[in-house]
Coordinates of C-alpha atoms in Angstrom, one line a residue:
Chain V
M300 CA 51.2 44.3 60.3
I301 CA 54.5 44.1 58.3
I302 CA 56.8 41.2 59.0
I303 CA 60.4 41.7 57.9
D304 CA 62.2 38.3 58.1
D305 CA 66.0 38.3 58.1
I306 CA 66.5 40.5 55.0
Y307 CA 69.8 41.2 53.4
K308 CA 70.4 43.8 50.6
R309 CA 73.2 44.7 48.5
Y310 CA 73.4 46.5 45.1
K311 CA 75.4 45.5 42.1
T312 CA 78.3 47.8 41.4
K313 CA 80.7 48.0 38.4
D314 CA 83.1 45.8 40.3
G315 CA 80.7 43.0 41.3
P316 CA 78.5 42.9 44.3
G317 CA 78.7 45.9 46.6
R318 CA 78.8 46.0 50.4
W319 CA 75.9 44.7 52.4
I320 CA 73.7 47.7 53.1
L321 CA 71.2 45.8 55.1
N322 CA 72.8 42.9 56.9
G323 CA 70.2 40.5 58.4
I324 CA 67.3 42.6 59.6
S325 CA 64.2 41.2 61.3
L326 CA 61.5 43.5 62.4
T327 CA 57.7 43.4 63.0
I328 CA 55.9 46.7 62.5
P329 CA 52.5 46.6 64.1
S330 CA 49.4 47.9 62.4
N331 CA 48.4 51.5 63.2
H332 CA 51.7 52.3 64.5
N333 CA 53.8 55.3 63.3
V334 CA 57.5 54.5 63.0
G335 CA 60.4 56.7 62.3
I336 CA 63.6 55.3 60.7
I337 CA 66.8 56.9 62.0
G338 CA 70.3 56.5 60.8
K339 CA 73.1 58.5 59.2
N340 CA 73.3 59.1 55.4
G341 CA 74.0 55.9 53.6
A342 CA 72.8 53.7 56.6
G343 CA 70.1 52.2 54.4
K344 CA 67.0 54.2 55.4
S345 CA 65.8 54.7 51.8
T346 CA 66.8 51.2 50.9
L347 CA 64.7 49.8 53.8
L348 CA 61.7 52.0 52.8
R349 CA 62.0 50.9 49.2
L350 CA 62.0 47.3 50.3
I351 CA 59.0 47.8 52.7
G352 CA 57.2 49.6 49.9
G353 CA 57.8 46.7 47.5
V354 CA 59.6 48.9 45.0
D355 CA 62.7 46.8 45.3
H356 CA 63.4 43.3 46.5
P357 CA 65.7 42.0 49.2
T358 CA 68.8 40.0 48.1
K359 CA 67.9 37.4 50.7
G360 CA 65.0 37.1 53.1
S361 CA 61.4 38.1 52.8
I362 CA 58.9 40.8 53.7
Q363 CA 55.3 40.0 54.4
R364 CA 52.7 42.7 54.1
K365 CA 49.1 42.1 54.2
T366 CA 48.1 45.7 54.0
R367 CA 47.9 48.3 51.4
I368 CA 51.3 50.1 51.5
S369 CA 52.1 53.2 49.5
W370 CA 55.2 53.7 47.4
P371 CA 57.9 55.7 49.1
M372 CA 56.4 59.2 48.9
G373 CA 58.7 62.2 48.3
L374 CA 61.9 61.8 46.5
G375 CA 61.9 59.3 43.6
S376 CA 60.5 58.6 40.2
G377 CA 57.2 57.2 39.2
L378 CA 56.1 60.1 37.0
Q379 CA 56.3 59.7 33.2
P380 CA 58.1 62.9 31.9
S381 CA 56.3 63.1 28.6
L382 CA 52.8 62.9 30.1
T383 CA 51.0 65.7 31.8
G384 CA 50.4 65.8 35.6
R385 CA 46.7 64.9 34.9
Q386 CA 47.5 61.9 32.8
N387 CA 50.0 60.6 35.4
A388 CA 47.4 61.2 38.1
K389 CA 44.7 59.3 36.2
F390 CA 47.1 56.4 35.7
I391 CA 47.8 56.1 39.3
C392 CA 44.2 56.3 40.5
R393 CA 43.3 53.6 37.9
I394 CA 46.0 51.1 39.0
Y395 CA 44.9 51.5 42.6
G396 CA 41.3 50.8 41.7
H397 CA 39.8 54.3 42.1
E398 CA 38.1 54.1 38.7
S399 CA 34.6 54.9 39.8
D400 CA 35.4 58.1 41.6
L401 CA 38.3 59.1 39.3
I402 CA 37.1 62.7 38.8
D403 CA 36.8 63.4 42.4
R404 CA 40.3 62.1 43.1
I405 CA 41.8 64.1 40.2
D406 CA 40.1 67.2 41.5
Y407 CA 41.6 66.5 45.0
I408 CA 45.0 66.1 43.5
Q409 CA 44.8 69.3 41.5
D410 CA 43.6 71.2 44.6
F411 CA 46.2 69.8 46.9
A412 CA 49.2 70.1 44.6
E413 CA 48.4 73.7 43.8
I414 CA 50.5 73.8 40.7
G415 CA 47.9 75.7 38.7
T416 CA 47.8 75.3 34.9
A417 CA 51.0 73.2 35.0
F418 CA 48.8 70.3 35.9
D419 CA 48.0 70.0 32.2
E420 CA 51.7 70.4 31.1
P421 CA 54.1 67.6 30.7
I422 CA 56.0 66.6 33.8
R423 CA 59.4 67.3 32.2
T424 CA 58.6 71.1 32.3
Y425 CA 58.1 70.9 36.1
S426 CA 60.5 72.2 38.7
S427 CA 61.6 69.8 41.5
G428 CA 59.3 71.6 43.9
M429 CA 56.3 71.1 41.7
R430 CA 57.2 67.5 41.2
S431 CA 57.2 66.8 44.9
R432 CA 54.0 68.7 45.4
L433 CA 52.3 66.5 42.8
Q434 CA 53.8 63.4 44.1
F435 CA 52.7 64.1 47.6
A436 CA 49.2 64.9 46.4
L437 CA 49.1 61.7 44.4
S438 CA 50.0 59.4 47.3
L439 CA 47.4 61.1 49.5
A440 CA 44.7 60.7 46.9
V441 CA 45.0 56.9 47.1
N442 CA 43.8 55.1 50.2
F443 CA 46.6 53.3 51.9
D444 CA 46.8 51.6 55.2
V445 CA 50.4 52.5 55.6
Y446 CA 52.1 55.5 54.0
I447 CA 55.8 55.4 53.5
S448 CA 57.4 58.8 53.6
D449 CA 61.0 59.4 52.6
E450 CA 62.0 62.9 53.6
V451 CA 58.7 64.3 52.3
T452 CA 58.6 67.1 54.7
A453 CA 62.1 68.3 53.6
A454 CA 60.9 69.0 50.1
G455 CA 59.2 72.1 48.8
D456 CA 58.8 75.5 50.3
A457 CA 57.6 76.5 53.8
S458 CA 53.9 76.6 52.9
F459 CA 54.1 73.1 51.3
R460 CA 56.0 71.7 54.3
K461 CA 53.2 73.0 56.6
K462 CA 50.6 71.5 54.3
A463 CA 52.4 68.1 54.2
A464 CA 52.6 68.1 58.0
D465 CA 48.9 69.0 58.3
A466 CA 48.1 66.1 55.9
F467 CA 50.1 63.7 58.1
R468 CA 48.2 64.9 61.2
N469 CA 45.0 64.1 59.4
L470 CA 46.0 60.6 58.7
V471 CA 46.2 59.8 62.4
G472 CA 43.6 57.1 63.2
K473 CA 43.0 56.2 59.6
S474 CA 46.4 55.1 58.4
S475 CA 49.8 54.7 59.8
L476 CA 53.1 56.2 58.7
I477 CA 56.6 54.8 58.3
M478 CA 58.9 57.7 57.8
A479 CA 62.5 58.7 57.4
A480 CA 63.3 62.3 58.1
H481 CA 66.3 64.4 59.0
G482 CA 64.3 66.7 61.2
E483 CA 64.3 65.5 64.7
S484 CA 61.1 67.5 65.6
T485 CA 59.3 65.9 62.6
L486 CA 60.1 62.4 63.9
K487 CA 59.2 63.3 67.4
E488 CA 55.9 64.7 66.4
F489 CA 54.6 61.9 64.2
C490 CA 56.3 58.8 65.3
K491 CA 55.7 56.7 68.4
S492 CA 58.4 54.1 67.8
G493 CA 61.8 54.2 66.1
I494 CA 64.1 52.0 64.1
W495 CA 67.7 52.8 64.3
L496 CA 69.8 51.6 61.4
H497 CA 73.4 51.2 62.1
E498 CA 76.1 49.3 60.2
G499 CA 73.6 47.1 58.4
K500 CA 71.6 46.2 61.5
A501 CA 68.3 47.5 62.7
Y502 CA 67.4 48.2 66.3
W503 CA 63.8 48.6 67.4
F504 CA 62.8 51.1 70.1
D505 CA 59.3 51.4 71.4
D506 CA 59.9 55.1 72.0
I507 CA 61.2 57.2 69.3
N508 CA 63.1 59.3 71.8
D509 CA 65.2 56.3 73.0
A510 CA 66.0 55.6 69.3
L511 CA 67.1 59.2 68.8
I512 CA 69.3 59.2 71.9
E513 CA 70.9 55.9 70.8
Y514 CA 71.6 57.2 67.4
K515 CA 73.1 60.5 68.7
K516 CA 75.2 58.5 71.2
S517 CA 76.7 56.5 68.4
E518 CA 77.4 59.7 66.4
L519 CA 79.0 61.4 69.5
N520 CA 81.1 58.3 70.1
H521 CA 82.3 58.4 66.5
Q522 CA 83.2 62.1 66.9
I523 CA 85.1 61.4 70.2
D524 CA 87.0 58.6 68.6
K525 CA 88.1 60.9 65.8
A526 CA 89.2 63.7 68.2
L527 CA 91.2 61.2 70.2
S528 CA 92.7 59.6 67.2
P529 CA 96.5 60.0 66.9
K530 CA 96.1 61.2 63.3
L531 CA 96.0 65.0 63.0
E532 CA 93.7 65.1 60.0
H533 CA 91.1 63.1 62.0
Q534 CA 91.4 65.4 64.9
E535 CA 90.8 68.4 62.7
L536 CA 87.7 66.9 61.1
S537 CA 86.1 65.9 64.4
G538 CA 85.1 69.5 65.2
I539 CA 85.9 69.2 68.9
S540 CA 89.1 69.6 70.9
K541 CA 90.9 66.7 72.5
E542 CA 90.1 68.0 76.1
M543 CA 86.5 68.3 75.2
A544 CA 86.4 64.8 73.8
E545 CA 87.9 63.4 76.9
V546 CA 85.3 65.2 79.0
L547 CA 82.4 64.0 76.9
Q548 CA 83.8 60.4 76.9
K549 CA 83.8 60.3 80.7
G550 CA 80.3 61.8 80.7
L551 CA 79.0 59.3 78.3
T552 CA 80.4 56.4 80.2
L553 CA 78.5 57.6 83.3
L554 CA 75.3 58.1 81.3
N555 CA 75.5 54.6 79.7
K556 CA 75.6 53.1 83.2
G557 CA 72.5 55.0 84.1
L558 CA 70.7 54.0 80.9
D559 CA 71.6 50.3 81.7
G560 CA 69.9 50.7 85.0
C561 CA 72.8 51.0 87.4
P562 CA 73.2 54.8 88.1
E563 CA 76.6 55.8 89.5
R564 CA 77.0 58.0 92.6
I565 CA 79.1 60.8 91.4
G566 CA 80.7 64.1 92.6
H567 CA 80.1 67.6 91.4
E568 CA 82.8 67.7 88.6
E569 CA 81.8 64.3 87.2
G570 CA 78.3 65.5 87.2
S571 CA 79.0 68.5 85.0
H572 CA 80.8 66.1 82.5
A573 CA 77.7 63.9 82.4
I574 CA 75.4 66.9 81.9
M575 CA 77.5 68.2 79.0
A576 CA 77.5 64.8 77.3
A577 CA 73.8 64.5 77.9
K578 CA 73.2 67.8 76.1
E579 CA 75.1 66.6 73.1
I580 CA 72.8 63.7 72.6
G581 CA 69.6 65.6 73.2
M582 CA 69.0 64.8 76.8
N583 CA 68.4 67.4 79.5
L584 CA 69.6 66.1 82.9
A585 CA 68.1 67.7 85.9
N586 CA 66.7 66.8 89.3
I587 CA 62.9 67.0 89.4
G588 CA 61.6 69.4 92.0
V589 CA 62.5 68.4 95.5
I590 CA 65.9 67.2 96.6
K591 CA 65.6 63.8 98.1
N592 CA 67.8 61.8 100.3
L593 CA 69.4 58.7 99.0
G594 CA 67.3 55.6 99.1
F595 CA 64.1 57.4 98.5
T596 CA 63.1 57.5 94.8
L597 CA 61.1 60.4 93.5
L598 CA 59.8 58.6 90.5
P599 CA 59.1 55.1 91.6
N600 CA 58.6 53.8 88.0
K601 CA 61.8 55.1 86.6
K602 CA 65.4 54.8 87.7
P603 CA 67.4 58.0 87.8
L604 CA 70.2 58.2 85.2
L605 CA 72.7 59.5 87.8
I606 CA 72.9 60.2 91.5
K607 CA 74.9 63.3 92.1
Y608 CA 76.3 64.5 95.5
N609 CA 75.7 68.0 96.4
P610 CA 78.4 69.1 98.9
V611 CA 76.7 72.3 100.0
A612 CA 73.6 70.6 101.3
D613 CA 75.4 67.4 102.0
Q614 CA 72.7 65.6 100.0
Y615 CA 72.3 63.3 97.0
V616 CA 70.3 64.5 94.0
E617 CA 68.7 62.2 91.5
L618 CA 69.1 63.3 87.9
Y619 CA 66.6 62.4 85.2
D620 CA 66.3 63.2 81.6
V621 CA 63.5 65.8 81.8
N622 CA 63.0 65.6 78.0
S623 CA 61.9 62.0 78.2
Q624 CA 58.2 61.6 77.7
C625 CA 58.0 59.0 80.4
V626 CA 59.6 61.3 83.0
K627 CA 57.4 64.1 82.0
A628 CA 54.3 61.9 82.4
I629 CA 55.3 60.6 85.8
A630 CA 56.3 64.0 87.1
S631 CA 53.2 65.7 86.0
S632 CA 51.0 63.0 87.6
Q633 CA 52.6 63.6 91.0
Chain I
M1113 CA 42.8 45.9 55.8
N1114 CA 39.9 43.7 55.0
N1115 CA 39.0 45.4 51.7
L1116 CA 42.1 44.2 49.9
R1117 CA 41.4 43.7 46.2
S1118 CA 41.9 40.3 44.6
P1119 CA 45.0 39.7 42.5
L1120 CA 42.9 39.3 39.4
K1121 CA 41.1 42.6 40.0
I1122 CA 44.4 44.4 40.6
T1123 CA 45.9 42.9 37.4
L1124 CA 42.9 43.9 35.3
A1125 CA 43.0 47.5 36.7
V1126 CA 46.7 47.7 36.0
W1127 CA 46.3 46.4 32.4
K1128 CA 43.5 48.9 31.7
A1129 CA 45.5 51.8 33.1
L1130 CA 48.6 50.8 31.2
F1131 CA 46.7 50.3 28.0
L1132 CA 45.2 53.8 28.2
R1133 CA 48.5 55.3 29.1
E1134 CA 50.4 53.5 26.3
A1135 CA 47.7 54.6 23.8
V1136 CA 48.1 58.2 24.8
T1137 CA 51.9 58.1 24.5
R1138 CA 51.8 56.1 21.3
L1139 CA 49.2 58.2 19.5
S1140 CA 50.1 61.6 20.8
T1141 CA 53.9 62.0 21.0
G1142 CA 55.1 63.9 18.0
R1143 CA 53.1 65.7 15.4
A1144 CA 50.2 63.5 14.1
A1145 CA 51.8 60.3 15.4
W1146 CA 48.6 58.4 14.7
L1147 CA 48.7 59.3 11.1
W1148 CA 52.2 58.0 10.6
L1149 CA 51.3 54.8 12.3
M1150 CA 48.8 54.3 9.5
L1151 CA 50.8 55.8 6.7
E1152 CA 53.9 53.8 7.2
P1153 CA 52.6 50.4 5.9
L1154 CA 50.7 52.2 3.2
I1155 CA 53.8 53.9 1.9
V1156 CA 55.7 50.7 1.9
I1157 CA 53.0 48.9 0.1
I1158 CA 52.6 51.6 -2.6
F1159 CA 56.3 51.8 -3.1
H1160 CA 56.6 48.0 -3.8
L1161 CA 53.5 48.0 -5.9
Y1162 CA 55.0 50.6 -8.1
W1163 CA 58.1 48.7 -9.1
Y1164 CA 56.3 45.4 -9.3
S1165 CA 53.9 47.0 -11.7
A1166 CA 56.9 48.3 -13.6
L1167 CA 57.9 44.7 -14.0
H1168 CA 54.4 44.0 -15.3
V1169 CA 53.5 41.7 -12.4
G1170 CA 49.7 41.9 -12.1
S1171 CA 48.8 39.0 -10.0
M1172 CA 50.6 36.5 -7.8
Y1173 CA 49.4 32.8 -7.9
G1174 CA 45.9 33.8 -8.6
M1175 CA 45.7 36.9 -6.3
D1176 CA 45.7 40.6 -7.2
I1177 CA 49.2 41.9 -6.6
A1178 CA 47.9 44.9 -4.5
I1179 CA 46.0 42.6 -2.1
W1180 CA 48.8 40.1 -2.1
F1181 CA 51.3 42.8 -1.0
M1182 CA 48.9 44.4 1.5
L1183 CA 48.1 41.2 3.3
G1184 CA 51.8 40.2 3.4
F1185 CA 53.0 43.5 4.7
S1186 CA 50.2 43.9 7.2
G1187 CA 50.9 40.4 8.6
Y1188 CA 54.6 41.0 8.7
F1189 CA 54.1 44.5 10.3
L1190 CA 51.8 43.0 12.9
F1191 CA 54.5 40.6 14.0
T1192 CA 57.4 43.0 14.0
R1193 CA 55.5 45.9 15.5
V1194 CA 54.2 43.8 18.3
G1195 CA 57.5 42.2 18.7
N1196 CA 59.5 45.4 18.8
Q1197 CA 57.1 47.3 21.0
C1198 CA 57.0 44.5 23.5
T1199 CA 60.8 44.1 23.5
N1200 CA 61.2 47.7 24.5
A1201 CA 58.3 47.7 27.0
V1202 CA 60.3 46.9 30.1
D1203 CA 63.0 49.4 29.4
A1204 CA 60.5 52.2 28.6
N1205 CA 58.4 51.7 31.6
Q1206 CA 61.1 51.5 34.3
T1207 CA 59.6 54.6 36.1
L1208 CA 56.3 52.7 36.6
F1209 CA 57.9 49.9 38.6
S1210 CA 58.0 52.2 41.6
Y1211 CA 54.4 51.2 42.0
K1212 CA 54.6 47.7 43.1
L1213 CA 51.4 46.7 41.5
V1214 CA 52.9 47.1 38.1
K1215 CA 55.0 44.1 37.0
P1216 CA 57.3 44.1 33.9
V1217 CA 55.2 41.4 32.3
D1218 CA 52.1 43.7 32.5
T1219 CA 53.8 46.3 30.3
V1220 CA 54.7 43.8 27.7
I1221 CA 51.2 42.3 27.5
T1222 CA 49.5 45.6 27.3
R1223 CA 51.8 46.8 24.6
A1224 CA 51.0 43.7 22.6
C1225 CA 47.3 44.3 23.0
L1226 CA 47.6 48.0 22.0
E1227 CA 49.9 47.3 19.0
S1228 CA 47.6 44.5 17.7
F1229 CA 44.6 46.8 18.1
I1230 CA 46.4 49.6 16.2
M1231 CA 47.4 47.2 13.4
T1232 CA 43.9 45.8 13.2
V1233 CA 42.5 49.2 12.8
T1234 CA 45.2 50.0 10.2
I1235 CA 44.5 46.9 8.1
S1236 CA 40.7 47.5 8.3
L1237 CA 41.3 51.0 7.0
L1238 CA 43.6 49.8 4.3
L1239 CA 41.0 47.2 3.1
T1240 CA 38.3 49.7 3.1
T1241 CA 40.4 52.1 1.0
L1242 CA 41.2 49.4 -1.5
V1243 CA 37.5 48.4 -1.8
I1244 CA 36.6 52.1 -2.3
L1245 CA 39.3 52.3 -5.0
G1246 CA 37.5 49.5 -6.7
L1247 CA 39.6 46.4 -6.1
P1248 CA 37.7 43.2 -5.9
I1249 CA 38.3 42.2 -2.3
K1250 CA 36.2 39.4 -0.8
V1251 CA 37.0 37.6 2.4
A1252 CA 36.6 34.0 1.4
D1253 CA 37.2 32.5 4.9
P1254 CA 36.8 35.1 7.7
I1255 CA 37.5 32.7 10.5
L1256 CA 40.8 31.6 8.9
A1257 CA 41.7 35.3 8.4
I1258 CA 41.1 36.0 12.1
C1259 CA 43.0 32.8 13.1
A1260 CA 46.0 33.7 11.0
W1261 CA 45.9 37.4 12.3
I1262 CA 45.8 36.3 15.9
G1263 CA 48.5 33.7 15.3
L1264 CA 50.8 36.4 13.9
G1265 CA 50.0 38.7 16.9
L1266 CA 50.7 35.8 19.4
L1267 CA 54.0 35.2 17.6
G1268 CA 55.0 38.8 18.1
L1269 CA 54.0 38.6 21.8
G1270 CA 56.0 35.5 22.3
Y1271 CA 59.0 37.1 20.6
G1272 CA 58.5 40.3 22.7
L1273 CA 58.1 38.4 26.0
I1274 CA 61.3 36.4 25.5
F1275 CA 63.5 39.2 24.2
S1276 CA 62.2 41.8 26.7
V1277 CA 63.8 39.6 29.3
I1278 CA 66.9 38.6 27.4
N1279 CA 67.7 42.1 26.2
E1280 CA 67.6 43.4 29.8
L1281 CA 69.8 40.6 31.1
I1282 CA 72.3 40.5 28.2
P1283 CA 72.1 44.0 26.4
E1284 CA 74.6 42.8 23.7
I1285 CA 71.9 40.5 22.3
E1286 CA 69.9 43.4 21.0
K1287 CA 72.6 44.3 18.5
L1288 CA 72.9 40.8 17.3
L1289 CA 69.2 40.6 17.0
K1290 CA 69.0 43.4 14.5
F1291 CA 71.2 41.5 12.2
I1292 CA 69.1 38.4 12.5
M1293 CA 65.9 40.3 12.0
L1294 CA 67.1 42.0 8.8
P1295 CA 66.9 39.0 6.4
L1296 CA 63.7 37.8 8.1
Y1297 CA 61.9 40.3 5.9
F1298 CA 62.9 38.5 2.8
L1299 CA 62.5 35.0 4.3
S1300 CA 58.9 35.5 5.3
G1301 CA 57.3 35.5 1.9
V1302 CA 56.4 39.1 2.0
L1303 CA 58.2 40.1 -1.2
I1304 CA 59.2 36.9 -2.7
P1305 CA 56.4 34.3 -3.1
I1306 CA 57.2 31.2 -1.1
L1307 CA 56.1 29.0 -4.0
S1308 CA 58.8 30.3 -6.2
I1309 CA 61.5 28.9 -3.9
P1310 CA 63.0 25.6 -5.1
K1311 CA 62.5 22.4 -3.2
P1312 CA 65.3 21.9 -0.7
Y1313 CA 65.3 25.6 0.4
Y1314 CA 61.5 25.6 0.5
D1315 CA 61.5 23.0 3.3
V1316 CA 64.0 25.0 5.3
L1317 CA 62.0 28.2 4.9
M1318 CA 58.9 26.5 6.1
W1319 CA 60.4 26.3 9.6
N1320 CA 59.7 30.1 9.7
P1321 CA 56.3 30.4 11.4
I1322 CA 55.7 33.9 10.0
I1323 CA 55.3 32.3 6.5
H1324 CA 52.5 30.1 7.7
G1325 CA 50.7 33.1 9.2
I1326 CA 51.0 35.3 6.2
E1327 CA 50.1 32.5 3.7
F1328 CA 47.0 31.6 5.6
L1329 CA 46.0 35.3 5.7
R1330 CA 46.3 35.3 1.9
I1331 CA 44.4 32.1 1.4
S1332 CA 41.6 33.3 3.5
F1333 CA 41.1 36.3 1.1
S1334 CA 40.8 34.3 -2.1
N1335 CA 39.3 31.1 -3.4
H1336 CA 41.8 30.9 -6.2
Y1337 CA 45.1 31.5 -4.4
V1338 CA 47.4 28.6 -4.8
V1339 CA 47.9 26.9 -1.4
A1340 CA 51.6 26.1 -0.7
P1341 CA 52.3 22.6 0.5
N1342 CA 53.0 21.8 4.1
L1343 CA 51.3 24.9 5.5
S1344 CA 49.9 24.2 9.0
L1345 CA 48.0 26.3 11.5
V1346 CA 48.9 23.8 14.1
Y1347 CA 52.6 24.7 13.5
L1348 CA 51.9 28.4 13.7
Y1349 CA 49.9 28.1 16.9
G1350 CA 52.3 25.5 18.4
F1351 CA 55.2 27.8 17.8
S1352 CA 53.6 31.0 19.0
L1353 CA 52.0 29.5 22.1
T1354 CA 55.2 27.7 23.1
S1355 CA 57.1 31.0 22.8
V1356 CA 54.5 32.9 24.7
F1357 CA 54.7 30.3 27.6
F1358 CA 58.5 30.3 27.5
G1359 CA 58.5 34.1 27.6
L1360 CA 56.1 34.1 30.5
A1361 CA 58.3 31.6 32.3
L1362 CA 61.3 33.9 31.8
H1363 CA 59.3 36.8 33.2
V1364 CA 58.4 34.7 36.3
K1365 CA 62.0 33.6 36.8
F1366 CA 63.7 37.0 36.2
A1367 CA 60.9 39.4 37.4
K1368 CA 63.2 40.9 40.1
K1369 CA 66.2 41.4 37.8
L1370 CA 64.1 43.4 35.3
V1371 CA 63.4 46.2 37.8
K1372 CA 66.5 48.5 37.9
P1373 CA 67.0 50.2 41.3

């Protein structure tokens, strides 16, 4: 279990202290629980991972970790350029107490990294791809309870990415994973829960999908605000037209009510707005199977996001997010 | 989760790994790096021997001039090498702090151990060479020799611990330090015998703990060497241990500031 207690972080800049990158974050990450960290560039994902990994210290607050946590895998330093891959590998195995089976671990690293004879060349001669292969192999060679991965799966070529993903799958049950990744599919595959970093605050979601939706909603809101801004240059940068932005805004408002647990009864046109907005944030609104009359809920454990009127059949249809794991589970059990 | 290693075990593992790693870099970077480590003090000693013999100085207060020089330089080199290596340790090992088990103070301590080890090997080789060359070397008081040697090493460690922190916090100090360290060479009794210094200046110079270390080293190698007044092992150890503890305290206080993001 990792307990993050009200941490703040800012870096020193040339002109004194910089902005608060993390601004009062409290989280408890349970053991054996894979967590994805979501947020836009500069939101503090890497900073948070570095703090959890103990590479850096918070400006204020404390982090308790009574487990063996890896350094942030992937991008980053930690390899001495003048020494060879093998020498670096030996050093790391030694500091983590794998002295007795050093040879086996070195063999494993050499096998996994697949960098051939370069393993006995100085690190400074390595390409960035070779470096990340070696770094990844190094972190897997050491036994940790929690592995911290900062965009690991984004590094290297296709075969390496596949290998990395396979290695993560093998960790399931033995160790847990805290990861930041740009790829949504990677996050969805490996992580159960999510942490959304936004404007220095952290929001915990038990389900990674909810975290992703919340993140994309905030991004879409930002885009809409830009498109509707009176300044012309903002409108051009937003990438969507003003009309589109208005439609999406209406749709989002309806969706938000549904997400808050009070679904709106809406007409056909409003429904199409909501469906468009839902697509933008990675939800897929649809009625599940049979059309039901109002007052009778198809999925008793889950409230619909919207209740749409169908004028042809003169009936109300309940719309759910069919991508949601929860809806999938309930629907398949019926 | 339940097989976490104890802090002591972790620290010892880190020290061992760091020591081996430092040894590899120190002895293998550059062509025949290990040879230069040994040759450097030797060349300095031979150079000075040459012009002292040109001045027809054969012995120094009852000690053969070659041995006198060798002990003085070795002792001084032990202090400066340990000191300088330790001072640069934190800066040179920044990459390692991405493993949270490695603390800045670990790199300083292991460098001190490695450098003292190298210097001990060097002085042993030098002594053996001089014996083979037929110089009458006899260690009169081996325990005193070891005490003086360790005292000088500790002095270097204390210096290194303190300035490894201060140089990181206030980089300008480093330049100032170079000016201060320059005359230290002449004020430590390496070239100029401390007994030849007249009274009021002598007392001032005796504040320098390096002199105590070097003189005791010389005393331990001869029964006839003239013992300078006011020499004190207690002062040497008092000074070096105080600086070691002060340096450790600085490392505890500023540990977080030494790791650059």
